[in-house]
C-alpha atoms as a PDB file:
ATOM      1  CA  MET A   1       2.954 115.854  -9.000  1.00  0.00           C
ATOM      2  CA  SER A   2      -0.065 113.869  -8.277  1.00  0.00           C
ATOM      3  CA  TRP A   3      -3.641 114.632  -8.874  1.00  0.00           C
ATOM      4  CA  LEU A   4      -4.119 115.035  -5.091  1.00  0.00           C
ATOM      5  CA  SER A   5      -2.069 118.175  -5.164  1.00  0.00           C
ATOM      6  CA  LEU A   6      -4.579 119.645  -7.624  1.00  0.00           C
ATOM      7  CA  ILE A   7      -7.453 119.327  -5.166  1.00  0.00           C
ATOM      8  CA  PRO A   8      -6.811 122.666  -3.418  1.00  0.00           C
ATOM      9  CA  TYR A   9      -6.746 124.392  -6.808  1.00  0.00           C
ATOM     10  CA  LEU A  10      -9.955 122.687  -7.880  1.00  0.00           C
ATOM     11  CA  VAL A  11     -11.666 123.596  -4.613  1.00  0.00           C
ATOM     12  CA  ALA A  12     -10.508 127.213  -5.001  1.00  0.00           C
ATOM     13  CA  ALA A  13     -11.805 127.295  -8.587  1.00  0.00           C
ATOM     14  CA  GLY A  14     -15.163 125.833  -7.472  1.00  0.00           C
ATOM     15  CA  ILE A  15     -15.516 128.399  -4.691  1.00  0.00           C
ATOM     16  CA  ALA A  16     -14.613 131.195  -7.093  1.00  0.00           C
ATOM     17  CA  ALA A  17     -17.181 129.960  -9.660  1.00  0.00           C
ATOM     18  CA  ALA A  18     -19.878 129.566  -6.994  1.00  0.00           C
ATOM     19  CA  SER A  19     -19.301 133.065  -5.684  1.00  0.00           C
ATOM     20  CA  THR A  20     -19.158 134.742  -9.113  1.00  0.00           C
ATOM     21  CA  TRP A  21     -22.260 132.961 -10.499  1.00  0.00           C
ATOM     22  CA  PRO A  22     -24.785 135.115  -8.596  1.00  0.00           C
ATOM     23  CA  LEU A  23     -22.762 138.227  -9.406  1.00  0.00           C
ATOM     24  CA  ALA A  24     -22.786 137.366 -13.114  1.00  0.00           C
ATOM     25  CA  ARG A  25     -26.529 136.679 -13.067  1.00  0.00           C
ATOM     26  CA  ALA A  26     -27.439 139.860 -11.165  1.00  0.00           C
ATOM     27  CA  PRO A  27     -27.809 142.077 -14.283  1.00  0.00           C
ATOM     28  CA  LEU A  28     -29.929 139.395 -15.947  1.00  0.00           C
ATOM     29  CA  GLN A  29     -32.128 139.034 -12.873  1.00  0.00           C
ATOM     30  CA  THR A  30     -32.569 142.810 -12.804  1.00  0.00           C
ATOM     31  CA  ARG A  31     -33.570 142.855 -16.486  1.00  0.00           C
ATOM     32  CA  VAL A  32     -36.026 139.963 -15.941  1.00  0.00           C
ATOM     33  CA  ALA A  33     -37.608 141.857 -13.036  1.00  0.00           C
ATOM     34  CA  GLU A  34     -37.889 144.994 -15.208  1.00  0.00           C
ATOM     35  CA  LEU A  35     -39.511 142.999 -18.018  1.00  0.00           C
ATOM     36  CA  ARG A  36     -41.962 141.422 -15.600  1.00  0.00           C
ATOM     37  CA  GLU A  37     -42.911 144.842 -14.273  1.00  0.00           C
ATOM     38  CA  GLU A  38     -43.275 146.201 -17.820  1.00  0.00           C
ATOM     39  CA  ASN A  39     -45.414 143.187 -18.755  1.00  0.00           C
ATOM     40  CA  ALA A  40     -47.663 143.783 -15.729  1.00  0.00           C
ATOM     41  CA  ASP A  41     -48.027 147.452 -16.736  1.00  0.00           C
ATOM     42  CA  LEU A  42     -48.910 146.454 -20.298  1.00  0.00           C
ATOM     43  CA  ARG A  43     -51.459 143.926 -19.054  1.00  0.00           C
ATOM     44  CA  GLY A  44     -53.047 146.603 -16.887  1.00  0.00           C
ATOM     45  CA  ALA A  45     -53.149 149.054 -19.794  1.00  0.00           C
ATOM     46  CA  ASN A  46     -54.553 146.371 -22.096  1.00  0.00           C
ATOM     47  CA  ALA A  47     -57.238 145.487 -19.556  1.00  0.00           C
ATOM     48  CA  GLU A  48     -58.179 149.174 -19.227  1.00  0.00           C
ATOM     49  CA  THR A  49     -58.298 149.564 -23.007  1.00  0.00           C
ATOM     50  CA  ALA A  50     -60.483 146.460 -23.306  1.00  0.00           C
ATOM     51  CA  ARG A  51     -62.789 147.768 -20.569  1.00  0.00           C
ATOM     52  CA  LEU A  52     -63.140 151.143 -22.280  1.00  0.00           C
ATOM     53  CA  ALA A  53     -63.763 149.455 -25.649  1.00  0.00           C
ATOM     54  CA  ALA A  54     -66.454 147.261 -24.092  1.00  0.00           C
ATOM     55  CA  LEU A  55     -68.131 150.317 -22.539  1.00  0.00           C
ATOM     56  CA  ALA A  56     -68.015 152.158 -25.878  1.00  0.00           C
ATOM     57  CA  ALA A  57     -69.476 149.129 -27.679  1.00  0.00           C
ATOM     58  CA  ALA A  58     -72.244 148.873 -25.070  1.00  0.00           C
ATOM     59  CA  ARG A  59     -73.076 152.578 -25.513  1.00  0.00           C
ATOM     60  CA  THR A  60     -73.108 152.170 -29.295  1.00  0.00           C
ATOM     61  CA  LEU A  61     -75.392 149.144 -29.049  1.00  0.00           C
ATOM     62  CA  GLN A  62     -77.735 150.948 -26.666  1.00  0.00           C
ATOM     63  CA  GLN A  63     -77.881 153.970 -28.975  1.00  0.00           C
ATOM     64  CA  ALA A  64     -78.587 151.706 -31.973  1.00  0.00           C
ATOM     65  CA  GLN A  65     -81.387 149.973 -30.067  1.00  0.00           C
ATOM     66  CA  GLN A  66     -82.928 153.289 -29.021  1.00  0.00           C
ATOM     67  CA  THR A  67     -82.691 154.615 -32.567  1.00  0.00           C
ATOM     68  CA  GLY A  68     -84.242 151.393 -33.878  1.00  0.00           C
ATOM     69  CA  GLU A  69     -87.098 151.516 -31.392  1.00  0.00           C
ATOM     70  CA  ALA A  70     -87.829 155.151 -32.275  1.00  0.00           C
ATOM     71  CA  ALA A  71     -87.743 154.283 -35.992  1.00  0.00           C
ATOM     72  CA  SER A  72     -90.093 151.342 -35.423  1.00  0.00           C
ATOM     73  CA  GLN A  73     -92.543 153.559 -33.564  1.00  0.00           C
ATOM     74  CA  ARG A  74     -92.453 156.232 -36.266  1.00  0.00           C
ATOM     75  CA  LEU A  75     -92.898 153.589 -38.956  1.00  0.00           C
ATOM     76  CA  ALA A  76     -95.825 151.936 -37.160  1.00  0.00           C
ATOM     77  CA  ALA A  77     -97.551 155.310 -36.784  1.00  0.00           C
ATOM     78  CA  ALA A  78     -96.937 156.155 -40.445  1.00  0.00           C
ATOM     79  CA  LEU A  79     -98.208 152.767 -41.640  1.00  0.00           C
ATOM     80  CA  THR A  80    -101.329 153.121 -39.486  1.00  0.00           C
ATOM     81  CA  ALA A  81    -102.000 156.587 -40.905  1.00  0.00           C
ATOM     82  CA  ASN A  82    -101.313 155.232 -44.398  1.00  0.00           C
ATOM     83  CA  ALA A  83    -103.793 152.363 -43.928  1.00  0.00           C
ATOM     84  CA  GLN A  84    -106.450 154.710 -42.509  1.00  0.00           C
ATOM     85  CA  LEU A  85    -106.063 157.175 -45.386  1.00  0.00           C
ATOM     86  CA  THR A  86    -106.246 154.327 -47.916  1.00  0.00           C
ATOM     87  CA  GLN A  87    -109.439 153.017 -46.301  1.00  0.00           C
ATOM     88  CA  GLU A  88    -110.998 156.488 -46.422  1.00  0.00           C
ATOM     89  CA  LYS A  89    -110.043 156.786 -50.081  1.00  0.00           C
ATOM     90  CA  ARG A  90    -111.541 153.344 -50.848  1.00  0.00           C
ATOM     91  CA  HIS A  91    -114.877 154.502 -49.429  1.00  0.00           C
ATOM     92  CA  ALA A  92    -114.638 157.737 -51.412  1.00  0.00           C
ATOM     93  CA  ILE A  93    -113.784 155.811 -54.609  1.00  0.00           C
ATOM     94  CA  LYS A  94    -116.847 153.600 -54.232  1.00  0.00           C
ATOM     95  CA  ALA A  95    -118.982 156.712 -53.922  1.00  0.00           C
ATOM     96  CA  SER A  96    -117.192 158.485 -56.798  1.00  0.00           C
ATOM     97  CA  THR A  97    -117.182 155.739 -59.443  1.00  0.00           C
ATOM     98  CA  ASP A  98    -120.148 154.281 -61.238  1.00  0.00           C
ATOM     99  CA  GLY A  99    -118.895 150.745 -61.920  1.00  0.00           C
ATOM    100  CA  ARG A 100    -118.465 151.060 -65.694  1.00  0.00           C
ATOM    101  CA  ALA A 101    -116.513 148.330 -67.447  1.00  0.00           C
ATOM    102  CA  CYS A 102    -112.938 149.508 -67.811  1.00  0.00           C
ATOM    103  CA  LEU A 103    -110.691 146.514 -68.546  1.00  0.00           C
ATOM    104  CA  SER A 104    -111.762 143.431 -70.452  1.00  0.00           C
ATOM    105  CA  GLU A 105    -111.058 139.851 -69.432  1.00  0.00           C
ATOM    106  CA  ARG A 106    -108.264 139.731 -72.005  1.00  0.00           C
ATOM    107  CA  ALA A 107    -106.602 142.825 -70.504  1.00  0.00           C
ATOM    108  CA  LEU A 108    -106.948 141.299 -67.032  1.00  0.00           C
ATOM    109  CA  ARG A 109    -105.209 138.110 -68.215  1.00  0.00           C
ATOM    110  CA  VAL A 110    -102.328 140.200 -69.605  1.00  0.00           C
ATOM    111  CA  LEU A 111    -101.967 142.056 -66.304  1.00  0.00           C
ATOM    112  CA  ASN A 112    -102.266 138.943 -64.152  1.00  0.00           C
ATOM    113  CA  GLY A 113     -98.839 137.705 -63.166  1.00  0.00           C
ATOM    114  CA  ALA A 114     -96.993 140.833 -64.334  1.00  0.00           C
ATOM    115  CA  PRO A 115     -94.172 141.815 -61.964  1.00  0.00           C
ATOM    116  CA  GLY A 116     -95.780 142.795 -58.690  1.00  0.00           C
ATOM    117  CA  LEU A 117     -99.345 142.285 -59.944  1.00  0.00           C
ATOM    118  CA  THR A 118    -102.014 139.715 -59.271  1.00  0.00           C
ATOM    119  CA  VAL A 119    -105.361 140.438 -60.833  1.00  0.00           C
ATOM    120  CA  ALA A 120    -108.220 138.427 -59.399  1.00  0.00           C
ATOM    121  CA  ALA A 121    -111.256 138.054 -61.628  1.00  0.00           C
ATOM    122  CA  PRO A 122    -114.560 138.645 -59.836  1.00  0.00           C
ATOM    123  CA  ALA A 123    -116.173 135.319 -58.955  1.00  0.00           C
ATOM    124  CA  ALA A 124    -119.732 136.198 -59.900  1.00  0.00           C
ATOM    125  CA  GLY A 125    -118.960 138.617 -62.687  1.00  0.00           C
ATOM    126  CA  VAL A 126    -119.408 142.329 -62.553  1.00  0.00           C
ATOM    127  CA  PRO A 127    -122.900 143.627 -61.995  1.00  0.00           C
ATOM    128  CA  ALA A 128    -124.104 146.067 -64.582  1.00  0.00           C
ATOM    129  CA  PRO A 129    -124.191 149.639 -63.417  1.00  0.00           C
ATOM    130  CA  PRO A 130    -127.632 151.171 -63.212  1.00  0.00           C
ATOM    131  CA  GLY A 131    -128.929 152.175 -66.624  1.00  0.00           C
ATOM    132  CA  GLN A 132    -126.312 150.209 -68.631  1.00  0.00           C
ATOM    133  CA  PRO A 133    -126.374 146.740 -70.152  1.00  0.00           C
ATOM    134  CA  ALA A 134    -124.461 143.909 -68.462  1.00  0.00           C
ATOM    135  CA  ALA A 135    -120.907 143.319 -69.654  1.00  0.00           C
ATOM    136  CA  THR A 136    -120.544 140.535 -72.170  1.00  0.00           C
ATOM    137  CA  GLY A 137    -117.581 138.325 -72.897  1.00  0.00           C
ATOM    138  CA  GLY A 138    -116.559 137.308 -69.363  1.00  0.00           C
ATOM    139  CA  ALA A 139    -115.039 139.116 -66.430  1.00  0.00           C
ATOM    140  CA  VAL A 140    -114.140 142.762 -66.658  1.00  0.00           C
ATOM    141  CA  ALA A 141    -112.609 145.259 -64.291  1.00  0.00           C
ATOM    142  CA  THR A 142    -114.719 148.280 -63.552  1.00  0.00           C
ATOM    143  CA  ASP A 143    -113.468 151.768 -62.955  1.00  0.00           C
ATOM    144  CA  THR A 144    -114.033 151.076 -59.251  1.00  0.00           C
ATOM    145  CA  ASP A 145    -111.814 147.973 -59.441  1.00  0.00           C
ATOM    146  CA  VAL A 146    -109.040 149.879 -61.219  1.00  0.00           C
ATOM    147  CA  ALA A 147    -109.225 152.780 -58.780  1.00  0.00           C
ATOM    148  CA  SER A 148    -109.163 150.364 -55.803  1.00  0.00           C
ATOM    149  CA  TRP A 149    -106.156 148.592 -57.298  1.00  0.00           C
ATOM    150  CA  ALA A 150    -104.404 151.948 -57.756  1.00  0.00           C
ATOM    151  CA  LEU A 151    -105.091 152.793 -54.104  1.00  0.00           C
ATOM    152  CA  GLY A 152    -103.665 149.441 -53.004  1.00  0.00           C
ATOM    153  CA  ALA A 153    -100.574 149.903 -55.168  1.00  0.00           C
ATOM    154  CA  GLY A 154    -100.100 153.396 -53.780  1.00  0.00           C
ATOM    155  CA  GLN A 155    -100.439 152.133 -50.217  1.00  0.00           C
ATOM    156  CA  GLN A 156     -97.853 149.405 -50.810  1.00  0.00           C
ATOM    157  CA  TYR A 157     -95.477 151.861 -52.477  1.00  0.00           C
ATOM    158  CA  GLU A 158     -95.814 154.343 -49.626  1.00  0.00           C
ATOM    159  CA  ALA A 159     -95.268 151.616 -47.006  1.00  0.00           C
ATOM    160  CA  CYS A 160     -92.121 150.469 -48.824  1.00  0.00           C
ATOM    161  CA  ARG A 161     -90.878 154.059 -49.155  1.00  0.00           C
ATOM    162  CA  GLN A 162     -91.434 154.710 -45.446  1.00  0.00           C
ATOM    163  CA  GLN A 163     -89.696 151.479 -44.432  1.00  0.00           C
ATOM    164  CA  LEU A 164     -86.678 152.230 -46.617  1.00  0.00           C
ATOM    165  CA  GLY A 165     -86.572 155.798 -45.335  1.00  0.00           C
ATOM    166  CA  GLU A 166     -86.535 154.656 -41.710  1.00  0.00           C
ATOM    167  CA  LEU A 167     -83.889 152.029 -42.488  1.00  0.00           C
ATOM    168  CA  ILE A 168     -81.671 154.611 -44.185  1.00  0.00           C
ATOM    169  CA  THR A 169     -82.148 156.995 -41.260  1.00  0.00           C
ATOM    170  CA  TRP A 170     -81.218 154.240 -38.795  1.00  0.00           C
ATOM    171  CA  ILE A 171     -78.117 153.266 -40.778  1.00  0.00           C
ATOM    172  CA  ASN A 172     -76.974 156.889 -41.034  1.00  0.00           C
ATOM    173  CA  ALA A 173     -77.533 157.440 -37.312  1.00  0.00           C
ATOM    174  CA  ASN A 174     -75.557 154.324 -36.400  1.00  0.00           C
ATOM    175  CA  GLN A 175     -72.517 154.628 -38.677  1.00  0.00           C
ATOM    176  CA  PRO A 176     -69.409 153.425 -36.878  1.00  0.00           C
ATOM    177  CA  ALA A 177     -66.847 156.095 -36.121  1.00  0.00           C
ATOM    178  CA  PRO A 178     -63.749 155.975 -38.314  1.00  0.00           C
ATOM    179  CA  GLN A 179     -60.893 154.214 -36.577  1.00  0.00           C
ATOM    180  CA  GLU A 180     -57.267 155.236 -36.543  1.00  0.00           C
ATOM    181  CA  PRO A 181     -55.113 153.199 -38.883  1.00  0.00           C
ATOM    182  CA  LEU A 182     -52.951 150.575 -37.250  1.00  0.00           C
ATOM    183  CA  ARG A 183     -49.370 151.628 -36.704  1.00  0.00           C
ATOM    184  CA  GLU A 184     -46.210 149.705 -36.104  1.00  0.00           C
ATOM    185  CA  PRO A 185     -44.943 149.844 -32.534  1.00  0.00           C
ATOM    186  CA  ALA A 186     -42.293 152.456 -31.792  1.00  0.00           C
ATOM    187  CA  LYS A 187     -38.766 151.110 -31.518  1.00  0.00           C
END
């Protein structure tokens, strides 16, 4: 038997293989089409989720900005009222004190540079109050100076308290919502 007699068998085997190839691939092609469709559905769902997350983030940002603007307005009004009240009290202090020497130059040097304090010595000295001798021994702080310093310290404290209060209010109003814990995908 020669190899030429095998040709019909080889041709028959080739035809059989060529005809069964598409039939064998059909289930795989179906599965690939299903996976492509599932992937398209997941992409659509992911895009919708991303869109909703972006809208929620935009709403959160807008709310935070509105809350911040309202806090800034309240704080500005409070600081203005605080400054006006302090100015009124400064005028009242000048009318209520008599300029007596209260702190000596040595005491002023001790206070100068203490945490949060800067004590400026009067350039021309302190004038003597009416009916009293002039202060000797250098610069002194009068009762008016001490009362004015106390008013300034109170104003700064109140401004700081109001700023911290508004900041705490803003933070509490803009706390992020708790998120669900991540879970493993279902199998």
